[in-house]
Amino acid sequence: MNYTEEVNKMCYVRGEANHGPSPIPEEGKWVSAKEIKDISGLTHGVGWCAPQQGACKLTLNIKEGIIEEALVEMVGCSGATHSAAMAGEILVGKTILEALNTDLVCDAINTAMRELFLQIVYGRSQSAFSSNGLAVGSALEDLGKNMRSQVGTIYSTREKGVRYLELTEGYVLEVGLDETDAIIGYKYVNMGKMMNGIKQGMDPLKAIEEATGIYGRFNEAVKVIDPREE
């Protein structure tokens, strides 16, 4: 190692302040992390691209510094969603430092990786106080039993008001209004449940019927509209 002339002229002074890194909560333990392999936990990061045309929610399950599980959820352009497909293949098996310095193509995914890295190395993980952490496969809980992202799509204008298009329950078929034209409920079809029925051989129309439900006071509506057409 090279030193400047100014440093070479200095005398040695012993320092006493060295108590190591502050411990962080990891999988039910307090860990003083000094190396990448000291980091474990399941956590999330949210990122966005430079023009803010898309966003990514990234979930990683990390064991001893290695990414064992990845869930990549995207909202945005076709390039972003295809980049997510690649990221899902690239991320697993890497250390979190490797993943941080891997080009995941889409800025939204890269930013999500950065934000997740900050969460995990500072001990802000979902599994911080879970003994032995969360099993590989736990990230799927974010999708629910029908294995679909929890999506909310709402459109509105001052002139014509709000339209519910898709909510947690599923694709909104009809919106129910009361006598003041306020929304009091909606009818939806759960896309995951519908596709599961079709895959099992059910007639598509029957599958739609079986996957259809209502929310709120839809049955009390005085007027029903198609939010995409009316």
Tab-separated table of C-alpha atoms in Angstrom:
chain	number	residue	atom	x	y	z
A	1	MET	CA	0.000	0.000	0.000
A	2	ASN	CA	1.315	3.433	-0.883
A	3	TYR	CA	1.237	6.366	1.531
A	4	THR	CA	1.795	10.038	0.839
A	5	GLU	CA	4.832	11.824	2.222
A	6	GLU	CA	2.627	13.624	4.735
A	7	VAL	CA	1.354	10.353	6.204
A	8	ASN	CA	4.818	8.773	6.284
A	9	LYS	CA	6.027	11.630	8.502
A	10	MET	CA	3.286	11.080	11.061
A	11	CYS	CA	3.904	9.186	14.304
A	12	TYR	CA	1.651	6.256	15.340
A	13	VAL	CA	-1.189	6.907	17.789
A	14	ARG	CA	-3.124	3.914	19.087
A	15	GLY	CA	-6.927	4.104	18.826
A	16	GLU	CA	-9.272	2.491	21.379
A	17	ALA	CA	-12.694	3.138	19.781
A	18	ASN	CA	-13.443	-0.169	18.034
A	19	HIS	CA	-16.566	-1.872	19.312
A	20	GLY	CA	-17.598	-3.487	16.028
A	21	PRO	CA	-20.810	-2.988	14.045
A	22	SER	CA	-24.101	-2.447	15.796
A	23	PRO	CA	-26.173	-5.646	15.920
A	24	ILE	CA	-29.195	-5.911	13.636
A	25	PRO	CA	-32.214	-8.243	14.014
A	26	GLU	CA	-32.037	-11.243	11.694
A	27	GLU	CA	-34.334	-14.262	11.828
A	28	GLY	CA	-34.850	-14.068	15.574
A	29	LYS	CA	-31.223	-13.266	16.437
A	30	TRP	CA	-29.121	-10.150	16.926
A	31	VAL	CA	-26.239	-10.269	14.440
A	32	SER	CA	-23.178	-8.024	14.169
A	33	ALA	CA	-22.766	-8.325	10.416
A	34	LYS	CA	-19.223	-8.000	9.085
A	35	GLU	CA	-19.455	-10.022	5.874
A	36	ILE	CA	-22.082	-10.707	3.214
A	37	LYS	CA	-22.602	-14.240	4.568
A	38	ASP	CA	-23.752	-12.699	7.855
A	39	ILE	CA	-26.949	-11.374	6.222
A	40	SER	CA	-30.184	-13.400	6.209
A	41	GLY	CA	-33.851	-12.513	5.906
A	42	LEU	CA	-36.871	-12.036	3.664
A	43	THR	CA	-37.646	-8.482	2.615
A	44	HIS	CA	-39.010	-6.277	-0.157
A	45	GLY	CA	-37.838	-3.376	-2.278
A	46	VAL	CA	-39.807	-1.045	-4.542
A	47	GLY	CA	-38.155	0.648	-7.523
A	48	TRP	CA	-39.005	2.879	-10.478
A	49	CYS	CA	-37.443	3.712	-13.820
A	50	ALA	CA	-35.908	7.098	-14.660
A	51	PRO	CA	-38.953	8.440	-16.595
A	52	GLN	CA	-41.173	6.833	-13.912
A	53	GLN	CA	-43.193	4.913	-16.479
A	54	GLY	CA	-42.937	1.658	-14.557
A	55	ALA	CA	-42.431	0.222	-11.082
A	56	CYS	CA	-41.154	-3.015	-9.565
A	57	LYS	CA	-41.812	-4.735	-6.266
A	58	LEU	CA	-38.953	-7.148	-5.592
A	59	THR	CA	-39.076	-9.769	-2.830
A	60	LEU	CA	-35.966	-11.788	-1.932
A	61	ASN	CA	-35.439	-14.538	0.635
A	62	ILE	CA	-31.766	-14.483	1.607
A	63	LYS	CA	-29.974	-17.174	3.609
A	64	GLU	CA	-26.372	-16.546	4.726
A	65	GLY	CA	-25.917	-13.911	2.043
A	66	ILE	CA	-27.260	-16.065	-0.830
A	67	ILE	CA	-30.546	-15.312	-2.629
A	68	GLU	CA	-32.591	-18.508	-2.364
A	69	GLU	CA	-35.947	-17.144	-3.565
A	70	ALA	CA	-37.047	-14.225	-5.738
A	71	LEU	CA	-40.452	-12.758	-6.564
A	72	VAL	CA	-40.454	-10.008	-9.210
A	73	GLU	CA	-43.704	-8.072	-9.729
A	74	MET	CA	-43.899	-5.352	-12.384
A	75	VAL	CA	-46.208	-2.569	-13.449
A	76	GLY	CA	-45.119	-0.804	-16.586
A	77	CYS	CA	-43.985	-1.223	-20.159
A	78	SER	CA	-43.473	-4.482	-22.045
A	79	GLY	CA	-39.710	-4.040	-21.729
A	80	ALA	CA	-40.025	-3.917	-17.947
A	81	THR	CA	-42.080	-7.098	-17.739
A	82	HIS	CA	-39.699	-8.987	-20.016
A	83	SER	CA	-36.744	-7.721	-17.992
A	84	ALA	CA	-38.502	-9.112	-14.913
A	85	ALA	CA	-38.534	-12.547	-16.540
A	86	MET	CA	-34.768	-12.348	-16.991
A	87	ALA	CA	-34.230	-11.019	-13.461
A	88	GLY	CA	-36.082	-13.985	-12.010
A	89	GLU	CA	-33.525	-16.282	-13.633
A	90	ILE	CA	-30.474	-14.172	-12.808
A	91	LEU	CA	-31.051	-13.312	-9.140
A	92	VAL	CA	-31.295	-16.700	-7.433
A	93	GLY	CA	-27.993	-18.216	-6.360
A	94	LYS	CA	-26.192	-14.885	-6.244
A	95	THR	CA	-24.967	-13.116	-3.133
A	96	ILE	CA	-26.805	-9.902	-2.357
A	97	LEU	CA	-23.637	-7.969	-3.264
A	98	GLU	CA	-23.453	-9.693	-6.653
A	99	ALA	CA	-27.137	-8.959	-7.241
A	100	LEU	CA	-26.667	-5.310	-6.281
A	101	ASN	CA	-23.966	-4.981	-8.933
A	102	THR	CA	-25.725	-7.010	-11.644
A	103	ASP	CA	-27.409	-5.111	-14.471
A	104	LEU	CA	-31.029	-6.249	-14.319
A	105	VAL	CA	-31.689	-4.200	-17.509
A	106	CYS	CA	-34.775	-2.350	-16.286
A	107	ASP	CA	-34.068	0.662	-14.059
A	108	ALA	CA	-37.140	-0.160	-11.982
A	109	ILE	CA	-35.733	-3.588	-11.049
A	110	ASN	CA	-32.247	-2.197	-10.422
A	111	THR	CA	-33.690	0.477	-8.146
A	112	ALA	CA	-35.804	-2.111	-6.316
A	113	MET	CA	-32.637	-4.168	-5.744
A	114	ARG	CA	-30.899	-1.096	-4.310
A	115	GLU	CA	-33.779	-0.313	-1.964
A	116	LEU	CA	-34.029	-3.945	-0.868
A	117	PHE	CA	-30.285	-4.040	-0.182
A	118	LEU	CA	-30.630	-1.053	2.131
A	119	GLN	CA	-33.536	-2.709	3.946
A	120	ILE	CA	-31.791	-6.028	4.491
A	121	VAL	CA	-28.345	-4.766	5.581
A	122	TYR	CA	-29.923	-2.438	8.129
A	123	GLY	CA	-32.070	-5.212	9.607
A	124	ARG	CA	-35.432	-3.992	8.254
A	125	SER	CA	-36.630	-7.371	7.033
A	126	GLN	CA	-40.037	-9.033	7.238
A	127	SER	CA	-38.425	-11.953	9.063
A	128	ALA	CA	-36.270	-9.922	11.488
A	129	PHE	CA	-37.909	-11.410	14.570
A	130	SER	CA	-38.947	-14.806	13.136
A	131	SER	CA	-36.900	-17.625	14.643
A	132	ASN	CA	-34.907	-19.296	11.852
A	133	GLY	CA	-36.507	-16.932	9.352
A	134	LEU	CA	-39.089	-17.809	6.720
A	135	ALA	CA	-38.934	-20.993	4.644
A	136	VAL	CA	-38.089	-20.760	0.954
A	137	GLY	CA	-41.479	-20.417	-0.712
A	138	SER	CA	-42.738	-17.782	1.715
A	139	ALA	CA	-42.595	-15.046	-0.929
A	140	LEU	CA	-45.510	-16.760	-2.667
A	141	GLU	CA	-47.753	-15.719	0.225
A	142	ASP	CA	-47.795	-12.235	-1.293
A	143	LEU	CA	-49.656	-13.718	-4.277
A	144	GLY	CA	-52.351	-15.614	-2.394
A	145	LYS	CA	-53.713	-19.053	-3.237
A	146	ASN	CA	-54.451	-18.157	-6.858
A	147	MET	CA	-50.817	-17.165	-7.505
A	148	ARG	CA	-51.507	-13.697	-8.933
A	149	SER	CA	-50.171	-10.287	-7.942
A	150	GLN	CA	-52.489	-8.171	-5.819
A	151	VAL	CA	-53.425	-5.484	-8.350
A	152	GLY	CA	-55.503	-2.348	-8.071
A	153	THR	CA	-56.399	-0.383	-11.216
A	154	ILE	CA	-58.601	2.690	-10.769
A	155	TYR	CA	-59.354	5.370	-13.362
A	156	SER	CA	-61.177	8.648	-12.770
A	157	THR	CA	-61.920	12.068	-14.249
A	158	ARG	CA	-63.399	15.127	-12.602
A	159	GLU	CA	-66.057	15.230	-15.317
A	160	LYS	CA	-67.259	11.617	-15.097
A	161	GLY	CA	-66.006	10.341	-11.748
A	162	VAL	CA	-64.236	7.130	-10.770
A	163	ARG	CA	-64.129	3.693	-12.412
A	164	TYR	CA	-62.976	0.571	-10.546
A	165	LEU	CA	-61.279	-1.690	-13.118
A	166	GLU	CA	-59.433	-4.281	-11.051
A	167	LEU	CA	-59.088	-4.810	-7.314
A	168	THR	CA	-57.732	-7.485	-4.982
A	169	GLU	CA	-60.749	-9.727	-5.574
A	170	GLY	CA	-60.264	-9.615	-9.349
A	171	TYR	CA	-61.359	-8.082	-12.648
A	172	VAL	CA	-64.316	-5.754	-12.057
A	173	LEU	CA	-67.287	-6.629	-14.310
A	174	GLU	CA	-69.880	-4.180	-13.015
A	175	VAL	CA	-70.050	-1.310	-10.553
A	176	GLY	CA	-73.177	-0.730	-8.464
A	177	LEU	CA	-74.435	2.807	-7.811
A	178	ASP	CA	-76.969	4.140	-5.331
A	179	GLU	CA	-79.619	6.800	-5.965
A	180	THR	CA	-76.961	9.554	-5.711
A	181	ASP	CA	-74.717	7.803	-8.296
A	182	ALA	CA	-72.158	6.891	-5.610
A	183	ILE	CA	-70.435	3.476	-5.771
A	184	ILE	CA	-71.738	1.042	-3.166
A	185	GLY	CA	-70.332	-2.237	-4.487
A	186	TYR	CA	-69.117	-4.165	-7.496
A	187	LYS	CA	-69.237	-7.522	-9.231
A	188	TYR	CA	-65.923	-9.151	-10.100
A	189	VAL	CA	-64.419	-12.291	-11.581
A	190	ASN	CA	-61.393	-13.784	-9.833
A	191	MET	CA	-59.036	-14.422	-12.754
A	192	GLY	CA	-56.836	-16.886	-10.905
A	193	LYS	CA	-59.806	-18.982	-9.788
A	194	MET	CA	-61.310	-18.832	-13.289
A	195	MET	CA	-58.105	-20.023	-14.964
A	196	ASN	CA	-57.686	-22.813	-12.426
A	197	GLY	CA	-61.182	-24.043	-13.327
A	198	ILE	CA	-60.474	-23.927	-17.065
A	199	LYS	CA	-57.186	-25.795	-16.600
A	200	GLN	CA	-59.072	-28.517	-14.753
A	201	GLY	CA	-61.398	-28.999	-17.738
A	202	MET	CA	-64.324	-26.832	-16.691
A	203	ASP	CA	-66.342	-25.138	-19.433
A	204	PRO	CA	-65.061	-21.529	-19.705
A	205	LEU	CA	-68.505	-19.971	-19.152
A	206	LYS	CA	-69.040	-22.203	-16.130
A	207	ALA	CA	-65.569	-21.270	-14.854
A	208	ILE	CA	-66.410	-17.564	-15.125
A	209	GLU	CA	-69.678	-18.136	-13.268
A	210	GLU	CA	-67.935	-20.079	-10.492
A	211	ALA	CA	-65.261	-17.368	-10.128
A	212	THR	CA	-67.714	-14.452	-10.035
A	213	GLY	CA	-68.563	-12.722	-6.780
A	214	ILE	CA	-69.798	-9.412	-5.375
A	215	TYR	CA	-68.418	-6.937	-2.875
A	216	GLY	CA	-70.110	-4.328	-0.713
A	217	ARG	CA	-73.831	-3.558	-1.155
A	218	PHE	CA	-73.881	-4.448	-4.837
A	219	ASN	CA	-77.289	-6.146	-4.533
A	220	GLU	CA	-78.796	-2.884	-3.259
A	221	ALA	CA	-77.646	-0.855	-6.289
A	222	VAL	CA	-80.303	1.149	-8.154
A	223	LYS	CA	-78.054	1.337	-11.210
A	224	VAL	CA	-75.327	-0.968	-12.524
A	225	ILE	CA	-72.668	0.116	-15.038
A	226	ASP	CA	-69.814	-1.510	-16.953
A	227	PRO	CA	-66.791	0.556	-15.822
A	228	ARG	CA	-65.040	0.060	-19.166
A	229	GLU	CA	-67.967	0.998	-21.393
A	230	GLU	CA	-70.192	3.445	-19.511
